[in-house]
Amino acid sequence: MRTGEPLPAVGDVLTALATGLWHWDTATELVTVDAEAARLLGLPAERTTLTEAQARARLHPVDWNEIISVVGLAVAEDTLAEVRIRIMDKLGRVIRTVRSRSKPSYDADKKSFQLIGTLQQVTEPVPGTPAGRTAVTGDWRRSREAFLLDAGRALAEARSTAEVLRVAAGLSMPGFSPDGLAVFGVEGDRLTIIGHHGQQPGDESPFSHMDLDTDYPAAEVVRTGRAVYLSSAEAYRARYPVTWPLAQHFDRQSWAFLPLTVAGRTMGAWMAGFAYPVAFTPDERSVLTTVARMLAQALSRAGVTESERELTDGLQRSMLPTLGPEIPGMTIAARYVPTGGGLQVGGDWYDMIPLPGGTSRAGAGGRFALVIGDVQGHDVRAAGLMGQLRIALRAYASEGHRPDAVLSRASRFLNGMTYGSIGDGDPTDPRFATCLYVEVDPETGVLEIARAGHPEPAIRMTDGTVLARRTDSGLPLGIDPDADYPTTRIVLEPGETLMLCTDGLIETGGHDFETGWKRIRTILETHDGDLEELADALVQAVHGPSSHHTTGPLADRREDDIAVLLLSRQDESHGDTVTPRPAVRRTMLSVAQAEPQRVGFARQHLRELLHDWSSADQVDSAVLLLSEMLTNVLVHTDADALLLAEVHGETGARRMRIEVTDTSDDLPHKRRPGELASSGRGLMLVELLADLWGVDPRGEGKSIWFELHEPSGEVSG
């Protein structure tokens, strides 16, 4: 071609360069190719129009997905879309590799893409060479896919911002790993540094709290939501001359600044710096963009988790009280452990409430109340109801009401809260709460207990024996606004410890109530230490590493909040130490005329008291005689019965004394009933089975008692 002659047609030039033209409109789903492009696709060398399905059939399926990804990235960044494509024959064999370069545009009205581009045959690069690294086929593709899978899994498992940053710092991208990174956040109109890697401490200072209007790449990314790629120091200096001196001393050659976008909102920017030149090909940009998206999602999840954890901690701290001043003669310990999921806040609570009046000065040994309870559910609503119920209980107790009245009023209050008669109740989601309220007189050790469907209290006696104290109970709070809550009075002797807990302490870890109680009872009986150490031991047995070795029989390992309250009455010689030591083992229980079912409670109570007695036959005999004596009082008198059981002496040479007292003056008489008689054998059994027995008149009423002496050398059956 001579100078001055007209230029050849574009089509002729492209044909001479073995380059084909193609046009793709996703609205019509048609692909138009010229003769050279058709030849490269393995079709007759003539202009033709193909459907998307026909064109797709000529391409490797992995490369078709690559085209979709690269086109979307090019539209977002307003750049060219470049991709290598393997052309397949009808038998699925690769016949050649072509390079496609196109300029995509997006029609917002039609919601479709239009692409006009070129196809040119290229030589498949050798794996491991620089050319192979920039290709989308071969080893680099497989390395990239493996890298993205590993990176996605690692970022998904990160649970805190610090963990996310550690994962990001350890990412080894296939062929172009950065040697430094920084994650920027946004506070108001300023950039903040969330974290960085590859720089010295303090290097981030010039970039902290930078105004978003600053001529700096990360600020521009946050403002526009578009990535910035700087492949050389000259490009950085030319585009951002004002802030180039800040980046110059890091001695890097290339930079990528990408937006961290979640739900359409740019929450920050990610900077990846490279110590060598990087061209930032479409494939490399695709990897960086994918990592930035995963990083943004991970940071967002971590931020939500940390906010929830901070909310949970603050909410729980505000709702759980301190135990107040020391009580002369008594020691108190408490623990709360959230073990469920979600916000890790639920409906368990405990409280200590100073009471008005009493036998001592308030705040210096006066009466006080211990409360423990559990609102149904493990969510924010349960926590809210718990806080309101705790305040209501404290208010009713501070007014001077008795334990039964406190729970009755609290039940009415919660019923109104959950059924909508007061407050913002939700009738479709009624809630109830179990609760145990104990009024304590420190001087006498008298405990008055009212219970609303809560687990029974337990007493650890001075010799380490643990008894579940049977107490009267009403319905859980909130079910019946007119429910009654009978009061049970017991005495906490010097050296004894009272344990109150929620069901999470008993049933967590796949346990039912029976097996869970055995686990807790073992800890109570064998622990050697003070009250705080005992509280820690109870929690560790259920929630610590050792709990995984004591799982229960249930297939579903139930997890629930744990609340524990311990109250110990000190004696002068041992303080609050709960170390087992020989002492008189004693328990007391009343059986009213209107409550004959408590005879069964008394039998179980005696068995627990004699749990380590060496002769099982004697335990059976004692239980039989006790049942006869209590039944005799209920049947032949109008009085209530009071059981007093004591165990004296050292193991192997102990004696038990069982005494039943009533207010009737009618003394029992030994009779000789006939074979068909239905009664009259009580004293005969006592005389036959007991080592000693007797009937003692009292000033008002009488007491019948018996003793059994433990045989030496026998083993408990």
XYZ file of C-alpha atoms in Angstrom:
717
model
C 0.000 0.000 0.000
C 1.449 3.309 -1.120
C 1.285 6.554 0.828
C -1.844 8.475 0.041
C -3.902 5.431 -0.947
C -7.167 4.893 1.000
C -7.024 2.625 4.034
C -8.309 -0.897 3.539
C -11.629 -1.912 5.003
C -11.600 -2.945 8.641
C -12.958 -6.350 7.726
C -10.133 -6.968 5.275
C -7.546 -6.013 7.885
C -9.090 -8.319 10.491
C -9.278 -11.171 7.997
C -5.617 -10.655 7.136
C -4.816 -10.866 10.848
C -6.953 -14.004 11.264
C -9.249 -12.097 13.607
C -13.014 -12.573 13.581
C -15.813 -10.255 14.669
C -18.861 -11.231 16.715
C -21.887 -9.546 18.238
C -23.985 -10.907 21.130
C -27.310 -9.466 22.273
C -28.680 -11.164 25.405
C -32.099 -9.565 24.845
C -32.637 -11.483 21.585
C -30.382 -14.373 22.689
C -28.633 -14.273 19.314
C -24.922 -14.310 18.460
C -23.822 -12.981 15.029
C -20.352 -13.930 13.726
C -18.464 -13.057 10.551
C -16.769 -15.633 8.327
C -13.463 -15.671 10.251
C -15.185 -15.948 13.652
C -17.346 -18.769 12.276
C -14.214 -20.596 11.098
C -12.607 -20.214 14.536
C -15.752 -21.671 16.092
C -15.448 -24.747 13.858
C -18.284 -23.705 11.521
C -18.276 -23.077 7.759
C -16.385 -19.846 6.970
C -19.408 -17.649 6.254
C -21.323 -14.971 8.099
C -24.041 -16.548 10.237
C -26.320 -15.972 13.224
C -26.463 -18.494 16.046
C -28.692 -18.880 19.044
C -27.058 -18.713 22.465
C -27.513 -22.477 22.796
C -25.789 -23.124 19.445
C -22.877 -20.846 20.341
C -22.584 -22.343 23.788
C -22.378 -25.844 22.285
C -19.132 -24.843 20.541
C -17.437 -23.680 23.797
C -16.005 -25.507 26.757
C -18.707 -25.378 29.502
C -16.277 -24.020 32.099
C -15.260 -21.220 29.739
C -18.903 -20.235 29.147
C -19.288 -19.625 32.890
C -16.033 -17.657 32.775
C -17.441 -15.401 30.044
C -20.518 -14.594 32.180
C -18.316 -13.700 35.159
C -15.848 -11.572 33.181
C -18.622 -9.682 31.368
C -20.269 -8.734 34.636
C -16.950 -7.576 36.063
C -16.147 -5.516 32.942
C -19.526 -3.776 33.056
C -19.089 -2.972 36.756
C -15.593 -1.549 36.190
C -16.233 -0.072 32.701
C -13.319 -1.999 31.202
C -12.753 -4.464 28.375
C -13.747 -8.087 28.883
C -10.905 -10.400 27.927
C -11.068 -14.173 28.253
C -9.491 -17.271 26.733
C -11.967 -19.813 25.343
C -11.504 -23.436 24.349
C -13.407 -24.377 21.181
C -14.901 -27.898 21.146
C -15.888 -30.170 18.269
C -19.013 -32.340 18.148
C -17.175 -35.112 20.016
C -16.255 -32.824 22.905
C -12.589 -32.492 21.937
C -10.687 -29.169 22.176
C -9.721 -28.122 18.639
C -8.210 -24.703 19.402
C -7.969 -21.913 21.979
C -9.081 -18.412 21.085
C -8.876 -15.085 22.864
C -11.983 -12.957 23.004
C -11.835 -9.230 23.653
C -15.068 -7.260 23.832
C -16.625 -4.060 25.098
C -19.838 -4.936 26.945
C -22.636 -2.497 27.640
C -25.747 -2.867 29.783
C -29.233 -1.730 28.777
C -31.078 -0.915 32.025
C -34.473 -0.758 30.263
C -34.177 -4.173 28.616
C -32.020 -5.519 31.472
C -29.719 -7.090 28.902
C -26.101 -6.998 27.735
C -24.748 -6.167 24.283
C -21.192 -7.182 23.386
C -19.154 -6.434 20.271
C -15.778 -8.121 20.194
C -13.066 -10.011 18.383
C -11.885 -13.632 18.303
C -8.278 -14.555 17.615
C -6.577 -17.920 17.800
C -3.779 -18.172 20.375
C -1.287 -20.800 21.387
C -2.162 -22.622 24.637
C 0.478 -21.451 27.140
C 2.775 -23.844 28.917
C 1.661 -24.374 32.552
C 3.905 -22.640 35.081
C 5.199 -19.955 32.652
C 4.285 -16.256 32.965
C 1.923 -16.694 30.039
C 0.375 -19.697 31.708
C -0.225 -17.683 34.825
C -2.343 -15.118 32.989
C -4.406 -17.681 31.112
C -7.818 -18.800 32.285
C -7.151 -22.379 31.287
C -4.683 -24.956 32.518
C -3.078 -25.152 35.955
C -3.785 -21.525 36.842
C -7.539 -22.053 36.547
C -7.467 -25.093 38.815
C -5.244 -23.287 41.322
C -7.581 -20.302 41.333
C -10.681 -22.430 41.927
C -8.970 -24.306 44.759
C -7.787 -21.035 46.276
C -11.260 -19.477 46.207
C -12.804 -22.570 47.806
C -10.236 -22.560 50.611
C -10.508 -18.805 51.104
C -14.301 -18.931 51.206
C -14.310 -21.723 53.762
C -11.725 -20.016 55.976
C -13.503 -16.653 55.893
C -16.879 -18.278 56.552
C -15.508 -19.948 59.688
C -14.003 -16.730 61.114
C -16.065 -15.536 64.076
C -14.449 -12.196 64.907
C -12.926 -9.254 63.087
C -9.468 -10.264 64.302
C -9.944 -13.791 62.896
C -11.131 -12.408 59.549
C -8.040 -10.202 59.310
C -5.753 -13.125 60.179
C -7.348 -15.210 57.420
C -7.058 -12.363 54.909
C -3.377 -11.859 55.795
C -2.689 -15.543 55.171
C -4.345 -15.757 51.750
C -1.940 -17.005 49.093
C -3.436 -16.059 45.742
C -2.411 -18.173 42.757
C 0.536 -16.444 41.115
C 0.125 -12.909 42.496
C -0.071 -12.897 46.287
C 0.133 -9.430 47.891
C 2.857 -8.712 50.435
C 0.756 -6.154 52.311
C -2.887 -5.402 52.866
C -5.085 -2.982 54.745
C -8.797 -2.998 55.506
C -10.491 0.395 55.737
C -13.784 1.115 57.418
C -16.017 4.169 57.451
C -17.092 6.268 60.428
C -19.243 9.173 59.380
C -17.297 11.047 56.708
C -13.895 9.567 57.541
C -11.859 6.471 56.753
C -10.693 4.259 59.598
C -8.154 1.454 59.665
C -9.834 -1.786 60.749
C -6.606 -3.763 60.395
C -3.471 -4.147 58.322
C -0.735 -6.666 57.558
C 2.729 -6.330 56.046
C 3.373 -2.898 57.532
C 5.112 -1.860 60.729
C 3.060 -0.788 63.758
C 2.323 2.890 63.452
C 2.550 2.953 59.655
C -1.230 3.252 59.511
C -1.293 6.599 61.374
C -1.317 8.906 58.299
C -4.272 6.957 56.847
C -6.385 6.863 60.031
C -9.393 9.174 60.149
C -8.729 10.446 56.634
C -11.537 12.560 55.188
C -13.506 10.791 52.450
C -12.955 13.774 50.140
C -9.192 13.180 50.222
C -7.509 12.348 46.919
C -6.620 8.833 48.074
C -7.523 5.536 46.340
C -9.372 3.975 49.318
C -11.398 7.155 49.817
C -12.336 7.192 46.130
C -13.366 3.537 46.297
C -15.657 4.233 49.259
C -17.140 7.307 47.540
C -17.797 5.634 44.185
C -18.072 1.933 45.023
C -15.726 1.166 42.087
C -12.375 -0.611 42.290
C -9.085 1.173 41.579
C -6.151 -0.743 40.048
C -2.698 0.839 39.909
C -0.267 -1.398 38.042
C 2.817 0.805 38.565
C 4.260 3.509 40.785
C 4.038 5.923 37.846
C 0.312 5.266 37.546
C -0.163 5.899 41.288
C 1.869 9.131 41.189
C 0.065 10.426 38.112
C -3.446 9.682 39.380
C -3.014 10.573 43.072
C -0.155 13.072 43.294
C -1.283 14.472 46.650
C -1.194 11.202 48.587
C 1.569 9.487 46.584
C 4.238 10.554 49.151
C 2.300 8.605 51.850
C 2.502 5.389 49.824
C 5.952 5.911 48.319
C 8.015 4.781 51.316
C 6.358 1.311 51.340
C 8.349 0.551 48.159
C 5.576 -1.338 46.364
C 5.063 -1.647 42.612
C 1.321 -2.301 42.212
C -1.852 -1.718 44.212
C -5.457 -2.875 44.071
C -8.152 -1.025 46.035
C -11.508 -2.827 46.051
C -14.860 -1.891 47.617
C -16.195 -3.971 50.507
C -19.871 -4.082 49.646
C -22.694 -5.770 51.572
C -26.348 -5.560 50.506
C -25.526 -2.782 48.042
C -23.803 -0.607 50.668
C -20.065 0.095 50.564
C -18.858 -0.471 54.131
C -15.157 0.078 53.441
C -12.258 -0.764 51.159
C -9.580 -3.447 50.883
C -6.064 -2.573 49.751
C -3.751 -5.269 48.367
C -0.195 -4.097 47.734
C 2.360 -5.973 45.597
C 6.147 -5.768 45.694
C 6.329 -6.548 41.943
C 4.423 -5.246 38.902
C 0.977 -6.778 38.364
C -0.920 -6.163 35.122
C -4.319 -6.830 36.760
C -5.713 -8.855 33.910
C -9.461 -9.551 33.906
C -8.754 -12.929 35.491
C -6.699 -11.408 38.287
C -9.339 -8.739 38.819
C -11.968 -11.443 38.985
C -10.065 -13.216 41.776
C -9.515 -9.989 43.706
C -13.184 -8.998 43.321
C -14.366 -12.394 44.558
C -12.052 -12.238 47.583
C -13.262 -8.693 48.351
C -16.883 -9.840 48.305
C -16.134 -12.758 50.628
C -14.077 -10.502 52.882
C -16.922 -7.974 53.101
C -19.420 -10.693 54.024
C -17.066 -12.126 56.655
C -16.421 -8.705 58.200
C -20.140 -7.975 58.244
C -20.923 -11.276 59.980
C -18.104 -10.752 62.468
C -19.336 -7.228 63.216
C -22.866 -8.476 63.861
C -21.567 -11.290 66.075
C -19.395 -8.920 68.094
C -22.255 -6.447 68.459
C -24.560 -9.226 69.637
C -21.941 -10.443 72.085
C -21.453 -6.931 73.458
C -25.230 -6.486 73.702
C -25.575 -9.847 75.432
C -22.844 -9.126 77.953
C -24.221 -5.694 78.739
C -27.798 -6.943 78.979
C -26.867 -9.838 81.210
C -24.664 -7.683 83.463
C -27.488 -5.193 83.881
C -30.020 -7.899 84.730
C -27.984 -10.072 87.076
C -27.382 -8.499 90.483
C -24.437 -8.450 92.776
C -24.915 -10.445 95.955
C -24.742 -7.375 98.155
C -23.028 -7.003 101.538
C -21.682 -9.910 103.528
C -24.179 -11.587 105.858
C -22.696 -12.415 109.281
C -22.789 -16.154 109.813
C -23.610 -16.976 106.198
C -21.784 -17.222 102.882
C -23.376 -16.896 99.441
C -22.003 -17.797 95.997
C -23.690 -17.566 92.596
C -22.928 -18.404 88.976
C -24.652 -17.720 85.675
C -23.488 -19.306 82.400
C -25.329 -18.809 79.081
C -24.893 -22.045 77.153
C -27.546 -21.846 74.478
C -27.290 -20.380 70.984
C -28.508 -17.155 69.489
C -27.754 -14.064 71.544
C -26.584 -16.204 74.462
C -29.100 -14.506 76.683
C -32.177 -16.184 78.050
C -34.649 -16.244 80.878
C -32.595 -17.625 83.789
C -31.919 -15.289 86.707
C -31.127 -15.107 90.389
C -31.418 -12.346 92.960
C -30.710 -11.476 96.591
C -33.190 -9.092 98.207
C -32.805 -7.409 101.630
C -36.129 -7.614 103.490
C -37.664 -5.032 105.795
C -37.853 -5.699 109.549
C -36.538 -8.979 110.917
C -34.616 -9.964 114.006
C -31.465 -8.039 113.078
C -30.544 -4.702 111.587
C -31.123 -4.624 107.830
C -27.917 -4.873 105.864
C -26.035 -6.239 108.858
C -27.392 -9.710 109.194
C -31.128 -8.970 108.759
C -33.569 -11.186 106.909
C -33.123 -11.456 103.167
C -34.590 -13.422 100.277
C -32.907 -15.554 97.647
C -34.711 -15.940 94.329
C -33.892 -18.131 91.355
C -36.021 -18.702 88.278
C -36.280 -19.448 84.590
C -38.578 -17.755 82.076
C -39.611 -20.063 79.252
C -37.583 -19.561 76.093
C -34.075 -18.559 75.063
C -34.519 -15.317 73.167
C -34.700 -11.573 73.620
C -38.332 -11.696 74.739
C -37.490 -14.210 77.460
C -34.688 -11.921 78.641
C -37.015 -8.914 78.654
C -39.701 -10.742 80.628
C -37.037 -12.017 83.013
C -35.885 -8.466 83.729
C -39.420 -7.234 84.366
C -40.328 -10.241 86.515
C -37.176 -9.846 88.593
C -38.047 -6.198 89.276
C -41.624 -7.143 90.208
C -40.442 -9.853 92.640
C -38.007 -7.437 94.248
C -40.782 -4.842 94.644
C -43.249 -7.314 96.214
C -40.588 -8.681 98.565
C -39.483 -5.197 99.622
C -43.081 -4.417 100.594
C -42.801 -7.072 103.297
C -45.070 -9.767 101.805
C -44.655 -13.389 102.834
C -43.130 -15.840 100.305
C -46.511 -17.239 99.197
C -47.883 -13.741 98.608
C -44.787 -12.665 96.696
C -45.156 -15.534 94.222
C -48.935 -15.104 93.921
C -48.525 -11.460 92.974
C -45.659 -12.264 90.598
C -47.771 -14.917 88.862
C -50.588 -12.428 88.362
C -48.103 -9.873 87.026
C -46.520 -12.287 84.513
C -49.918 -13.554 83.374
C -50.883 -9.984 82.558
C -47.591 -9.362 80.772
C -47.823 -12.419 78.530
C -51.544 -12.389 77.794
C -51.716 -8.696 76.999
C -53.891 -7.281 79.771
C -50.970 -5.028 80.776
C -47.826 -3.974 78.977
C -47.208 -5.208 75.442
C -48.142 -8.834 75.887
C -48.398 -11.207 72.947
C -51.409 -13.561 73.326
C -50.026 -15.757 70.526
C -46.815 -16.366 72.481
C -47.744 -16.909 76.149
C -44.841 -17.496 78.507
C -44.490 -18.918 81.982
C -41.656 -18.992 84.486
C -40.511 -21.381 87.169
C -39.311 -19.778 90.365
C -38.082 -20.639 93.848
C -38.247 -18.002 96.586
C -36.461 -18.487 99.914
C -36.807 -16.132 102.876
C -33.753 -16.498 105.117
C -33.277 -15.607 108.801
C -29.479 -15.664 109.293
C -29.661 -15.808 113.089
C -31.808 -18.937 113.352
C -31.108 -20.558 109.985
C -34.857 -20.806 109.312
C -35.697 -20.947 105.586
C -39.250 -20.351 104.367
C -39.566 -21.660 100.838
C -42.250 -21.060 98.216
C -41.862 -22.879 94.905
C -43.507 -22.368 91.504
C -42.737 -25.477 89.461
C -38.987 -25.045 89.942
C -36.522 -27.877 90.719
C -36.373 -28.768 94.418
C -33.682 -27.222 96.609
C -30.894 -29.483 97.847
C -29.170 -29.535 101.229
C -25.572 -30.626 101.699
C -25.267 -31.746 105.294
C -22.216 -31.361 107.482
C -20.932 -34.866 106.719
C -21.346 -34.454 102.951
C -24.725 -36.186 102.637
C -26.912 -34.480 100.023
C -30.696 -34.437 100.293
C -33.192 -33.076 97.793
C -35.573 -31.277 100.156
C -39.183 -31.990 99.326
C -41.093 -28.714 99.324
C -44.646 -27.840 98.404
C -45.103 -26.296 94.978
C -47.650 -24.380 92.966
C -47.997 -23.903 89.219
C -45.282 -22.048 87.308
C -45.745 -18.296 87.351
C -47.981 -16.795 84.693
C -50.226 -19.799 84.046
C -52.980 -19.097 86.579
C -53.281 -15.541 87.975
C -55.085 -16.923 91.060
C -52.652 -19.759 91.849
C -51.643 -20.462 95.459
C -48.088 -21.153 96.585
C -47.791 -23.017 99.906
C -44.781 -22.321 102.093
C -42.398 -24.964 103.461
C -40.228 -24.189 106.488
C -36.882 -25.904 107.012
C -33.851 -25.145 109.147
C -30.348 -24.808 107.724
C -28.042 -26.141 110.440
C -24.520 -24.744 111.040
C -22.137 -26.233 108.459
C -24.912 -27.097 105.988
C -25.187 -25.735 102.443
C -28.317 -24.972 100.434
C -28.150 -25.315 96.642
C -30.682 -23.690 94.301
C -30.331 -24.130 90.543
C -32.175 -23.953 87.262
C -32.779 -27.090 85.213
C -29.836 -26.234 82.935
C -27.437 -27.379 85.663
C -29.174 -30.745 85.818
C -30.194 -31.566 82.240
C -27.489 -29.979 80.065
C -25.398 -32.477 78.095
C -28.003 -35.067 77.114
C -29.130 -35.825 80.678
C -32.640 -36.312 81.949
C -33.531 -35.157 85.439
C -32.555 -38.436 87.123
C -29.127 -38.925 85.543
C -28.363 -35.205 85.705
C -29.125 -35.094 89.422
C -26.794 -38.031 90.060
C -23.980 -36.153 88.313
C -24.536 -33.001 90.377
C -25.003 -34.940 93.601
C -21.619 -36.607 93.148
C -19.942 -33.195 92.875
C -21.727 -31.916 95.968
C -20.807 -34.973 98.043
C -17.152 -35.246 97.052
C -16.081 -31.608 96.766
C -13.407 -30.396 99.178
C -13.139 -26.606 99.331
C -14.963 -23.374 100.030
C -18.252 -22.199 98.561
C -16.773 -20.314 95.590
C -14.751 -23.371 94.595
C -17.866 -25.536 94.907
C -19.780 -23.175 92.593
C -16.991 -23.392 90.019
C -16.878 -27.187 90.313
C -20.623 -27.486 89.663
C -20.429 -25.328 86.539
C -17.328 -27.115 85.235
C -18.977 -30.512 85.683
C -21.765 -29.412 83.342
C -20.203 -26.840 81.035
C -16.448 -27.452 81.202
C -14.234 -29.930 79.338
C -15.013 -32.726 81.779
C -18.711 -32.530 80.859
C -17.955 -34.168 77.501
C -16.972 -37.327 79.372
C -20.196 -37.440 81.414
C -22.808 -37.178 78.681
C -26.287 -38.397 79.452
C -28.409 -41.123 77.847
C -30.368 -38.794 75.570
C -29.255 -38.666 71.943
C -29.872 -34.922 71.781
C -27.258 -33.113 73.885
C -29.531 -30.494 75.377
C -27.920 -27.138 76.122
C -29.515 -24.567 78.407
C -28.597 -21.607 80.558
C -27.160 -22.419 83.978
C -27.921 -20.467 87.138
C -26.707 -21.616 90.566
C -27.125 -20.138 94.039
C -25.313 -21.564 97.081
C -26.016 -20.546 100.683
C -23.898 -21.908 103.522
C -24.511 -21.396 107.219
C -21.147 -21.151 108.913
C -20.098 -22.600 112.210
C -17.326 -21.072 114.292
C -14.835 -23.902 113.759
C -15.065 -24.331 109.976
C -16.332 -21.067 108.484
C -17.764 -21.634 105.005
C -15.637 -24.698 104.236
C -17.764 -27.487 102.808
C -15.338 -30.322 103.487
C -17.187 -33.468 104.645
C -16.585 -34.294 108.284
C -18.188 -36.653 110.814
C -21.237 -35.093 112.481
C -24.819 -35.765 113.383
C -26.864 -36.205 110.234
C -30.331 -34.815 110.813
C -33.446 -34.004 108.788
C -36.966 -32.904 109.651
C -40.202 -33.091 107.645
C -43.853 -32.402 108.424
C -46.821 -34.390 107.111
C -50.205 -32.669 107.373
C -53.585 -34.402 107.608
C -54.604 -32.787 104.324
C -51.441 -33.991 102.541
C -51.211 -37.784 102.875
C -49.095 -37.860 99.713
C -46.218 -36.488 101.781
C -45.865 -39.921 103.401
C -44.242 -40.980 100.128
C -41.968 -37.909 100.259
C -40.960 -38.890 103.805
C -40.038 -42.425 102.734
C -37.873 -41.118 99.879
C -36.376 -38.537 102.218
C -35.302 -41.212 104.667
C -33.758 -43.347 101.915
C -31.670 -40.368 100.785
C -30.579 -39.749 104.371
C -29.466 -43.397 104.639
C -27.922 -43.595 101.148
C -24.603 -44.960 102.501
C -26.013 -47.192 105.258
C -24.207 -50.529 105.155
C -27.299 -52.751 105.513
C -29.904 -52.440 102.772
C -32.287 -54.644 104.804
C -32.161 -52.201 107.697
C -32.899 -49.289 105.336
C -35.972 -51.166 104.052
C -37.025 -51.864 107.633
C -36.617 -48.216 108.641
C -38.685 -47.055 105.657
C -41.423 -49.594 106.464
C -41.582 -48.579 110.136
C -41.628 -44.874 109.275
C -44.528 -45.436 106.862
C -46.460 -47.320 109.575
C -45.866 -44.588 112.170
C -46.879 -41.711 109.881
C -49.945 -43.508 108.585
C -50.948 -44.307 112.165
C -50.957 -40.604 113.032
C -52.998 -39.655 109.976
C -55.562 -42.454 110.415
C -56.062 -42.571 114.198
C -55.666 -38.871 115.154
C -56.681 -35.465 113.873
C -53.152 -34.084 114.237
C -50.308 -33.471 111.817
C -47.107 -35.510 112.041
C -43.525 -34.273 112.361
C -40.630 -36.509 111.324
C -37.185 -36.133 112.885
C -34.481 -38.497 111.582
C -30.909 -38.567 112.915
C -27.778 -40.603 112.226
C -25.037 -40.614 114.912
C -21.528 -42.038 115.025
C -18.810 -43.202 112.655
C -19.399 -45.349 109.556
C -19.665 -49.007 110.525
C -20.824 -48.234 114.059
C -23.654 -45.768 113.521
C -27.148 -45.675 114.903
C -30.209 -44.135 113.358
C -33.018 -42.658 115.414
C -36.389 -42.040 113.770
C -38.946 -40.049 115.721
C -42.533 -39.135 114.764
C -44.265 -36.492 116.858
C -47.918 -35.378 116.911
C -50.102 -33.221 119.153
C -52.575 -35.964 120.069
C -52.543 -37.228 123.672
C -53.846 -40.685 122.661
C -51.015 -43.178 123.245
C -50.631 -46.145 120.909
C -51.312 -49.630 122.254
C -49.850 -52.903 121.105
C -52.574 -55.283 119.890
C -52.812 -58.856 118.645
C -54.801 -58.570 115.402
C -56.275 -61.625 113.748
C -55.176 -62.999 110.415
C -57.831 -61.058 108.517
C -57.430 -57.766 110.368
C -56.530 -54.741 108.190
C -54.671 -52.826 110.932
C -53.104 -53.099 114.350
C -49.683 -54.444 113.348
C -47.698 -51.200 113.574
C -46.211 -51.610 117.063
C -45.694 -55.342 116.467
C -43.486 -54.479 113.481
C -41.625 -51.852 115.490
C -40.974 -54.320 118.298
C -39.889 -56.996 115.825
C -37.555 -54.919 113.589
C -36.167 -52.141 115.823
C -33.186 -52.491 118.131
C -34.795 -49.990 120.523
C -38.141 -48.212 120.516
C -40.413 -46.252 122.776
C -43.284 -43.821 123.220
C -42.604 -40.546 125.064
C -45.442 -38.316 126.263
C -44.823 -34.608 125.701
C -46.323 -31.537 127.304
C -48.716 -31.458 124.397
C -48.921 -34.664 122.413
C -46.500 -37.570 122.173
C -43.495 -38.933 120.321
C -42.930 -42.500 119.136
C -39.394 -43.434 118.186
C -37.165 -46.344 117.207
C -33.454 -46.970 116.725
C -31.475 -49.264 114.425
C -27.763 -49.964 114.939
C -25.535 -50.383 111.896
C -23.896 -53.819 111.801
C -20.147 -53.737 111.233
C -18.589 -55.542 108.270
C -21.618 -55.423 105.950
C -21.612 -53.757 102.570
C -24.465 -51.644 101.299
C -26.717 -53.535 98.931
